Amino acid sequence: MKMKTTLAALLASAAMVSAANACEITLRSSDTHPEGYPTVVAVEKMGEMLEERSDGRICVEVFHSAQLGEEKDTIEQTQLGVIDLNRVSLGPFNNIIEETKVFSLPYIFRGTDHMHAVVDGEVGEKILNEFQNHQLVGLAYYDGGSRSFYNSQKPITSIEDMEGLKFRVMQSDVFVDMVDALGANATPLPYGEVYSSIQTGVIDGAENNWPSFESSGHYEVAGYYTLDQHLIVPEVLVMSQASWNKLSPEDQELVRQAAKDSVPIMRELWAEREKASEEKVRAAGVEIIEDIDKQPFMDAMNAVYDKHVTSEKLKSLVDEIRAVE
Ligand code: GTR
């Protein structure tokens, strides 16, 4: 049995090597999420399109489950050209690319349709263009659902219940200030450290969308999920400027187009996964607090806007986002 497994594994890796050999260029892509997660599948699909359209010359290899590192580190690696492609939340870019903050502001989007209209339009294009000033090429936006708070301690039914709780946030000052403004304490941590930090009581909880809450297993250690939906943070697929510069203009166009064509695929996968993850979490017995007055949460966010939306550039971007129907 063992022999058979080993042989099968050898044959499989031999097949992979020969497939890899056919590719003149293999773009290594990073993702923190596990196999089968919508972002991972979408980049794989992008790779298939690219391979087909380049007659097998350009391939994409997706390293899922944070195999290449946590987001903050992989962003640096992508800027350096060590990693070619990276699918990340916009959150970890906030401290590097100021303009990305506008998409990370609490309650900036009125819902998914509004977010889609914004990222598909002029503002979306403007923010993608900002990446080129930071050794990166912005290729496409993916969905990140809406993020809500979960914790291991108690049901949060109002903003008062947030008082004193310790929440992990993505590594961005916007999110630290967001949690502070709600009367809780923020701990910026890499995604991969959240599960054990809740389990050991280092933090009380975190915040995320249904698919991440489910796939990370956080729901196993944080039994209360309050749907305050404070954030809708789009995700991005970026490429290293160094890797980009190695491609001919024609190949650059192929990459850009394949990335764009993966967006509708991703959106469909996302909608399905949101439902499936919600069902799984509910079936596991997590207490879901849905009936919550969001207004006090929204009002508290004025402090975050006052602190982070200070330049004329960001102010006008916020106005433009709000004006999109
Ligand atoms: C997820 C997002 C990841 C990562 C994670 C986090 O929703 O898809 O890219 O940013 O949240 O909270 O770190």
CSV table of C-alpha atoms and ligand atoms in Angstrom, one decimal:
chain,number,residue,atom,x,y,z
A,1,MET,CA,0.0,0.0,0.0
A,2,LYS,CA,2.8,2.4,1.0
A,3,MET,CA,4.7,1.4,-2.1
A,4,LYS,CA,1.7,2.2,-4.3
A,5,THR,CA,1.2,5.6,-2.7
A,6,THR,CA,4.8,6.5,-3.1
A,7,LEU,CA,4.7,5.4,-6.8
A,8,ALA,CA,1.6,7.3,-7.4
A,9,ALA,CA,3.1,10.4,-5.8
A,10,LEU,CA,6.2,10.0,-7.9
A,11,LEU,CA,4.2,9.7,-11.1
A,12,ALA,CA,2.1,12.7,-10.1
A,13,SER,CA,5.2,14.8,-9.5
A,14,ALA,CA,6.8,13.6,-12.7
A,15,ALA,CA,3.7,14.7,-14.6
A,16,MET,CA,3.9,18.1,-12.9
A,17,VAL,CA,7.5,18.5,-13.9
A,18,SER,CA,6.8,17.7,-17.5
A,19,ALA,CA,3.9,20.0,-17.6
A,20,ALA,CA,6.1,22.7,-16.0
A,21,ASN,CA,8.7,22.1,-18.6
A,22,ALA,CA,6.3,23.0,-21.3
A,23,CYS,CA,6.0,26.5,-19.8
A,24,GLU,CA,8.6,29.0,-20.7
A,25,ILE,CA,7.4,31.3,-17.9
A,26,THR,CA,5.9,30.0,-14.7
A,27,LEU,CA,4.4,32.8,-12.5
A,28,ARG,CA,4.4,31.9,-8.8
A,29,SER,CA,1.3,33.1,-7.0
A,30,SER,CA,0.6,33.4,-3.3
A,31,ASP,CA,-2.6,33.1,-1.4
A,32,THR,CA,-3.2,32.7,2.3
A,33,HIS,CA,-6.4,30.7,1.8
A,34,PRO,CA,-6.7,26.9,1.4
A,35,GLU,CA,-7.2,24.9,-1.7
A,36,GLY,CA,-10.7,25.2,-3.1
A,37,TYR,CA,-11.3,28.7,-1.6
A,38,PRO,CA,-12.8,31.1,-4.2
A,39,THR,CA,-9.7,33.3,-4.5
A,40,VAL,CA,-7.4,30.3,-5.0
A,41,VAL,CA,-9.6,28.7,-7.6
A,42,ALA,CA,-10.0,32.1,-9.4
A,43,VAL,CA,-6.3,32.5,-9.8
A,44,GLU,CA,-6.0,28.9,-11.0
A,45,LYS,CA,-8.6,29.6,-13.6
A,46,MET,CA,-6.7,32.7,-14.6
A,47,GLY,CA,-3.7,30.5,-15.1
A,48,GLU,CA,-5.6,28.1,-17.2
A,49,MET,CA,-6.8,30.9,-19.5
A,50,LEU,CA,-3.3,32.3,-19.7
A,51,GLU,CA,-1.8,29.0,-20.5
A,52,GLU,CA,-4.3,28.3,-23.3
A,53,ARG,CA,-4.0,31.8,-24.8
A,54,SER,CA,-0.2,31.8,-24.8
A,55,ASP,CA,-0.1,28.3,-26.4
A,56,GLY,CA,1.3,26.8,-23.2
A,57,ARG,CA,4.1,29.3,-22.8
A,58,ILE,CA,2.9,31.1,-19.7
A,59,CYS,CA,1.7,29.2,-16.6
A,60,VAL,CA,0.6,30.1,-13.1
A,61,GLU,CA,1.4,28.0,-10.1
A,62,VAL,CA,-0.7,28.9,-7.1
A,63,PHE,CA,0.8,28.4,-3.6
A,64,HIS,CA,-2.2,28.3,-1.3
A,65,SER,CA,-2.5,28.1,2.5
A,66,ALA,CA,0.2,30.7,3.1
A,67,GLN,CA,2.9,28.4,1.8
A,68,LEU,CA,4.9,31.4,0.7
A,69,GLY,CA,4.2,33.3,3.9
A,70,GLU,CA,1.8,35.6,5.6
A,71,GLU,CA,0.3,38.5,3.6
A,72,LYS,CA,2.5,41.3,4.9
A,73,ASP,CA,5.7,39.4,4.1
A,74,THR,CA,4.5,38.1,0.7
A,75,ILE,CA,3.6,41.7,-0.3
A,76,GLU,CA,7.3,42.6,0.4
A,77,GLN,CA,8.4,39.6,-1.5
A,78,THR,CA,6.2,40.6,-4.4
A,79,GLN,CA,7.6,44.1,-4.4
A,80,LEU,CA,11.1,42.5,-4.6
A,81,GLY,CA,10.2,40.2,-7.4
A,82,VAL,CA,10.6,37.0,-5.4
A,83,ILE,CA,6.9,36.2,-5.8
A,84,ASP,CA,5.3,37.1,-9.2
A,85,LEU,CA,1.6,37.2,-8.4
A,86,ASN,CA,-0.2,37.8,-5.1
A,87,ARG,CA,-3.8,37.6,-4.2
A,88,VAL,CA,-4.3,39.7,-1.0
A,89,SER,CA,-6.8,41.8,0.9
A,90,LEU,CA,-6.4,45.5,0.4
A,91,GLY,CA,-6.1,45.9,4.1
A,92,PRO,CA,-2.4,45.0,4.4
A,93,PHE,CA,-1.6,47.6,1.7
A,94,ASN,CA,-3.0,50.5,3.7
A,95,ASN,CA,0.2,51.3,5.5
A,96,ILE,CA,2.2,51.2,2.2
A,97,ILE,CA,-0.2,52.7,-0.4
A,98,GLU,CA,-2.2,55.5,1.3
A,99,GLU,CA,-4.9,55.6,-1.4
A,100,THR,CA,-5.9,52.0,-0.7
A,101,LYS,CA,-7.3,53.2,2.7
A,102,VAL,CA,-10.4,54.5,1.1
A,103,PHE,CA,-11.5,51.0,0.3
A,104,SER,CA,-10.8,49.9,3.9
A,105,LEU,CA,-12.9,52.5,5.6
A,106,PRO,CA,-15.7,51.1,7.7
A,107,TYR,CA,-19.2,51.4,6.1
A,108,ILE,CA,-17.7,53.1,3.0
A,109,PHE,CA,-19.6,50.8,0.7
A,110,ARG,CA,-23.4,50.5,1.0
A,111,GLY,CA,-23.3,46.9,0.0
A,112,THR,CA,-21.8,44.5,-2.5
A,113,ASP,CA,-23.5,46.0,-5.6
A,114,HIS,CA,-22.1,49.5,-4.6
A,115,MET,CA,-18.6,48.0,-4.1
A,116,HIS,CA,-18.7,46.3,-7.5
A,117,ALA,CA,-19.8,49.5,-9.2
A,118,VAL,CA,-17.0,51.4,-7.5
A,119,VAL,CA,-14.2,48.9,-8.2
A,120,ASP,CA,-15.4,48.3,-11.8
A,121,GLY,CA,-15.5,52.1,-12.4
A,122,GLU,CA,-13.1,55.1,-12.4
A,123,VAL,CA,-12.2,55.0,-8.7
A,124,GLY,CA,-11.3,51.3,-9.0
A,125,GLU,CA,-9.0,52.1,-11.9
A,126,LYS,CA,-7.4,55.0,-10.1
A,127,ILE,CA,-6.5,52.9,-7.0
A,128,LEU,CA,-5.2,50.0,-9.2
A,129,ASN,CA,-2.9,52.6,-10.9
A,130,GLU,CA,-1.4,53.6,-7.5
A,131,PHE,CA,0.3,50.2,-7.2
A,132,GLN,CA,2.8,51.1,-10.0
A,133,ASN,CA,4.4,53.6,-7.7
A,134,HIS,CA,5.2,50.8,-5.3
A,135,GLN,CA,6.9,48.2,-7.5
A,136,LEU,CA,3.6,46.4,-8.2
A,137,VAL,CA,1.0,46.2,-11.0
A,138,GLY,CA,-2.6,46.1,-9.9
A,139,LEU,CA,-4.4,43.5,-12.1
A,140,ALA,CA,-7.9,42.9,-10.7
A,141,TYR,CA,-10.3,43.2,-7.8
A,142,TYR,CA,-11.9,40.2,-6.1
A,143,ASP,CA,-14.7,40.0,-3.6
A,144,GLY,CA,-14.0,39.9,0.1
A,145,GLY,CA,-17.6,39.9,1.4
A,146,SER,CA,-18.5,41.9,4.4
A,147,ARG,CA,-16.6,41.5,7.7
A,148,SER,CA,-18.2,41.2,11.1
A,149,PHE,CA,-16.9,40.6,14.6
A,150,TYR,CA,-16.7,37.2,16.3
A,151,ASN,CA,-15.5,36.3,19.7
A,152,SER,CA,-15.2,33.5,22.3
A,153,GLN,CA,-16.6,35.4,25.3
A,154,LYS,CA,-20.2,36.5,24.8
A,155,PRO,CA,-22.9,37.6,22.3
A,156,ILE,CA,-22.3,41.2,21.2
A,157,THR,CA,-25.7,42.7,20.8
A,158,SER,CA,-24.8,46.4,21.0
A,159,ILE,CA,-21.7,48.7,20.8
A,160,GLU,CA,-21.5,48.7,24.6
A,161,ASP,CA,-20.7,44.9,24.5
A,162,MET,CA,-17.5,45.7,22.6
A,163,GLU,CA,-16.0,47.5,25.7
A,164,GLY,CA,-12.7,46.0,26.7
A,165,LEU,CA,-12.7,43.0,24.4
A,166,LYS,CA,-9.5,42.2,22.5
A,167,PHE,CA,-9.8,41.8,18.7
A,168,ARG,CA,-7.3,40.8,16.2
A,169,VAL,CA,-7.2,43.0,13.1
A,170,MET,CA,-5.3,42.9,9.8
A,171,GLN,CA,-2.0,44.8,9.9
A,172,SER,CA,-3.4,48.3,9.1
A,173,ASP,CA,-3.7,51.4,11.3
A,174,VAL,CA,-7.2,52.0,9.9
A,175,PHE,CA,-8.4,48.8,11.5
A,176,VAL,CA,-6.6,49.5,14.8
A,177,ASP,CA,-8.4,52.8,15.0
A,178,MET,CA,-11.7,51.3,14.0
A,179,VAL,CA,-11.6,48.8,16.9
A,180,ASP,CA,-10.4,51.5,19.3
A,181,ALA,CA,-13.3,53.8,18.2
A,182,LEU,CA,-15.7,51.0,19.2
A,183,GLY,CA,-14.3,50.8,22.7
A,184,ALA,CA,-12.4,47.6,22.2
A,185,ASN,CA,-8.7,46.8,22.0
A,186,ALA,CA,-7.0,46.0,18.7
A,187,THR,CA,-4.2,43.6,18.2
A,188,PRO,CA,-2.7,43.5,14.7
A,189,LEU,CA,-1.7,39.9,13.9
A,190,PRO,CA,-1.0,37.8,10.9
A,191,TYR,CA,-4.0,35.7,9.8
A,192,GLY,CA,-2.3,32.4,10.6
A,193,GLU,CA,-1.9,33.3,14.2
A,194,VAL,CA,-5.5,34.1,14.9
A,195,TYR,CA,-6.8,30.6,15.7
A,196,SER,CA,-4.3,29.7,18.4
A,197,SER,CA,-4.4,33.3,19.8
A,198,ILE,CA,-8.2,32.9,20.4
A,199,GLN,CA,-7.8,29.4,21.7
A,200,THR,CA,-5.2,30.4,24.2
A,201,GLY,CA,-7.0,33.6,25.2
A,202,VAL,CA,-4.4,36.0,23.9
A,203,ILE,CA,-7.2,37.7,22.1
A,204,ASP,CA,-11.0,37.3,22.5
A,205,GLY,CA,-11.8,37.4,18.8
A,206,ALA,CA,-11.4,38.8,15.4
A,207,GLU,CA,-13.4,39.9,12.4
A,208,ASN,CA,-14.0,38.5,9.0
A,209,ASN,CA,-16.4,37.3,6.3
A,210,TRP,CA,-18.3,34.0,6.3
A,211,PRO,CA,-15.9,32.0,4.1
A,212,SER,CA,-12.8,33.1,6.1
A,213,PHE,CA,-14.5,32.6,9.4
A,214,GLU,CA,-15.4,29.1,8.3
A,215,SER,CA,-12.3,27.9,6.3
A,216,SER,CA,-9.9,29.1,9.0
A,217,GLY,CA,-11.8,27.1,11.6
A,218,HIS,CA,-12.1,30.3,13.8
A,219,TYR,CA,-15.7,29.4,14.4
A,220,GLU,CA,-14.5,26.4,16.4
A,221,VAL,CA,-12.9,28.7,19.0
A,222,ALA,CA,-15.2,31.8,18.7
A,223,GLY,CA,-18.8,30.8,19.2
A,224,TYR,CA,-20.4,34.3,18.8
A,225,TYR,CA,-20.7,36.1,15.5
A,226,THR,CA,-22.3,39.5,15.3
A,227,LEU,CA,-23.4,40.7,11.9
A,228,ASP,CA,-22.5,44.3,12.2
A,229,GLN,CA,-20.9,44.2,8.7
A,230,HIS,CA,-18.5,47.1,9.5
A,231,LEU,CA,-16.2,46.5,6.5
A,232,ILE,CA,-16.4,45.4,2.9
A,233,VAL,CA,-12.8,45.3,1.8
A,234,PRO,CA,-12.1,44.3,-1.8
A,235,GLU,CA,-9.2,42.0,-2.4
A,236,VAL,CA,-6.7,42.4,-5.2
A,237,LEU,CA,-4.6,40.4,-7.5
A,238,VAL,CA,-1.2,42.2,-8.0
A,239,MET,CA,1.9,41.4,-9.9
A,240,SER,CA,5.5,42.2,-9.2
A,241,GLN,CA,6.7,45.1,-11.3
A,242,ALA,CA,10.0,43.2,-11.7
A,243,SER,CA,8.2,40.1,-13.1
A,244,TRP,CA,6.0,42.3,-15.3
A,245,ASN,CA,8.9,44.0,-16.8
A,246,LYS,CA,10.3,40.7,-18.0
A,247,LEU,CA,7.2,40.1,-20.2
A,248,SER,CA,6.8,41.4,-23.7
A,249,PRO,CA,4.0,44.0,-24.1
A,250,GLU,CA,1.9,41.3,-25.8
A,251,ASP,CA,2.3,38.9,-22.9
A,252,GLN,CA,1.6,41.7,-20.4
A,253,GLU,CA,-1.7,42.2,-22.1
A,254,LEU,CA,-2.4,38.5,-22.0
A,255,VAL,CA,-1.8,38.5,-18.2
A,256,ARG,CA,-4.0,41.6,-17.7
A,257,GLN,CA,-6.8,40.2,-19.7
A,258,ALA,CA,-6.8,36.8,-18.0
A,259,ALA,CA,-6.8,38.5,-14.6
A,260,LYS,CA,-9.8,40.6,-15.7
A,261,ASP,CA,-11.6,37.5,-17.1
A,262,SER,CA,-11.2,35.7,-13.8
A,263,VAL,CA,-13.2,38.3,-11.9
A,264,PRO,CA,-16.7,37.1,-13.0
A,265,ILE,CA,-15.7,33.6,-12.2
A,266,MET,CA,-14.5,34.6,-8.8
A,267,ARG,CA,-17.8,36.5,-8.1
A,268,GLU,CA,-19.8,33.5,-8.8
A,269,LEU,CA,-17.7,31.2,-6.7
A,270,TRP,CA,-17.8,33.8,-3.9
A,271,ALA,CA,-21.5,34.0,-3.8
A,272,GLU,CA,-21.8,30.2,-3.6
A,273,ARG,CA,-19.1,29.9,-1.0
A,274,GLU,CA,-20.7,32.6,1.2
A,275,LYS,CA,-23.9,30.6,1.4
A,276,ALA,CA,-22.1,27.3,2.0
A,277,SER,CA,-19.9,28.7,4.7
A,278,GLU,CA,-22.8,30.3,6.5
A,279,GLU,CA,-24.7,27.0,6.5
A,280,LYS,CA,-21.6,25.2,7.9
A,281,VAL,CA,-21.1,27.7,10.6
A,282,ARG,CA,-24.8,27.8,11.6
A,283,ALA,CA,-24.9,24.0,11.6
A,284,ALA,CA,-21.9,23.9,14.0
A,285,GLY,CA,-24.0,25.8,16.5
A,286,VAL,CA,-22.3,29.2,16.4
A,287,GLU,CA,-24.6,31.8,17.9
A,288,ILE,CA,-25.3,34.4,15.2
A,289,ILE,CA,-26.4,37.8,16.4
A,290,GLU,CA,-28.2,39.3,13.4
A,291,ASP,CA,-30.6,41.8,15.0
A,292,ILE,CA,-28.2,44.5,15.7
A,293,ASP,CA,-28.6,48.3,15.5
A,294,LYS,CA,-25.7,49.3,13.2
A,295,GLN,CA,-26.2,53.0,13.6
A,296,PRO,CA,-24.1,53.4,16.8
A,297,PHE,CA,-21.3,51.4,15.1
A,298,MET,CA,-21.5,53.7,12.0
A,299,ASP,CA,-21.5,56.9,14.1
A,300,ALA,CA,-18.4,55.8,16.0
A,301,MET,CA,-16.5,55.5,12.7
A,302,ASN,CA,-16.4,59.3,12.3
A,303,ALA,CA,-13.3,59.2,14.4
A,304,VAL,CA,-11.6,56.9,11.9
A,305,TYR,CA,-12.6,59.1,8.9
A,306,ASP,CA,-11.3,62.2,10.8
A,307,LYS,CA,-8.0,60.6,11.5
A,308,HIS,CA,-7.3,58.9,8.1
A,309,VAL,CA,-9.1,60.9,5.5
A,310,THR,CA,-7.1,64.1,5.8
A,311,SER,CA,-5.5,64.9,2.4
A,312,GLU,CA,-7.5,66.5,-0.4
A,313,LYS,CA,-6.8,63.4,-2.5
A,314,LEU,CA,-8.4,61.0,-0.1
A,315,LYS,CA,-11.3,63.3,0.7
A,316,SER,CA,-12.2,63.6,-3.0
A,317,LEU,CA,-11.8,59.8,-3.5
A,318,VAL,CA,-14.3,59.3,-0.6
A,319,ASP,CA,-16.7,61.7,-2.2
A,320,GLU,CA,-16.4,60.0,-5.5
A,321,ILE,CA,-17.1,56.6,-3.9
A,322,ARG,CA,-20.1,57.9,-2.2
A,323,ALA,CA,-21.4,59.5,-5.4
A,324,VAL,CA,-21.4,56.1,-7.3
A,325,GLU,CA,-24.9,54.8,-7.6
B,1,GTR,C1,-9.6,37.4,4.5
B,1,GTR,C2,-8.9,37.8,3.3
B,1,GTR,C3,-7.4,37.4,3.4
B,1,GTR,C4,-6.8,38.0,4.7
B,1,GTR,C5,-7.7,37.7,5.9
B,1,GTR,C6,-7.2,38.4,7.1
B,1,GTR,O1,-11.0,37.7,4.4
B,1,GTR,O2,-9.4,37.1,2.1
B,1,GTR,O3,-6.7,37.9,2.2
B,1,GTR,O4,-6.6,39.3,4.5
B,1,GTR,O5,-9.1,38.0,5.6
B,1,GTR,O6,-8.1,38.7,7.9
B,1,GTR,O7,-6.0,38.5,7.3
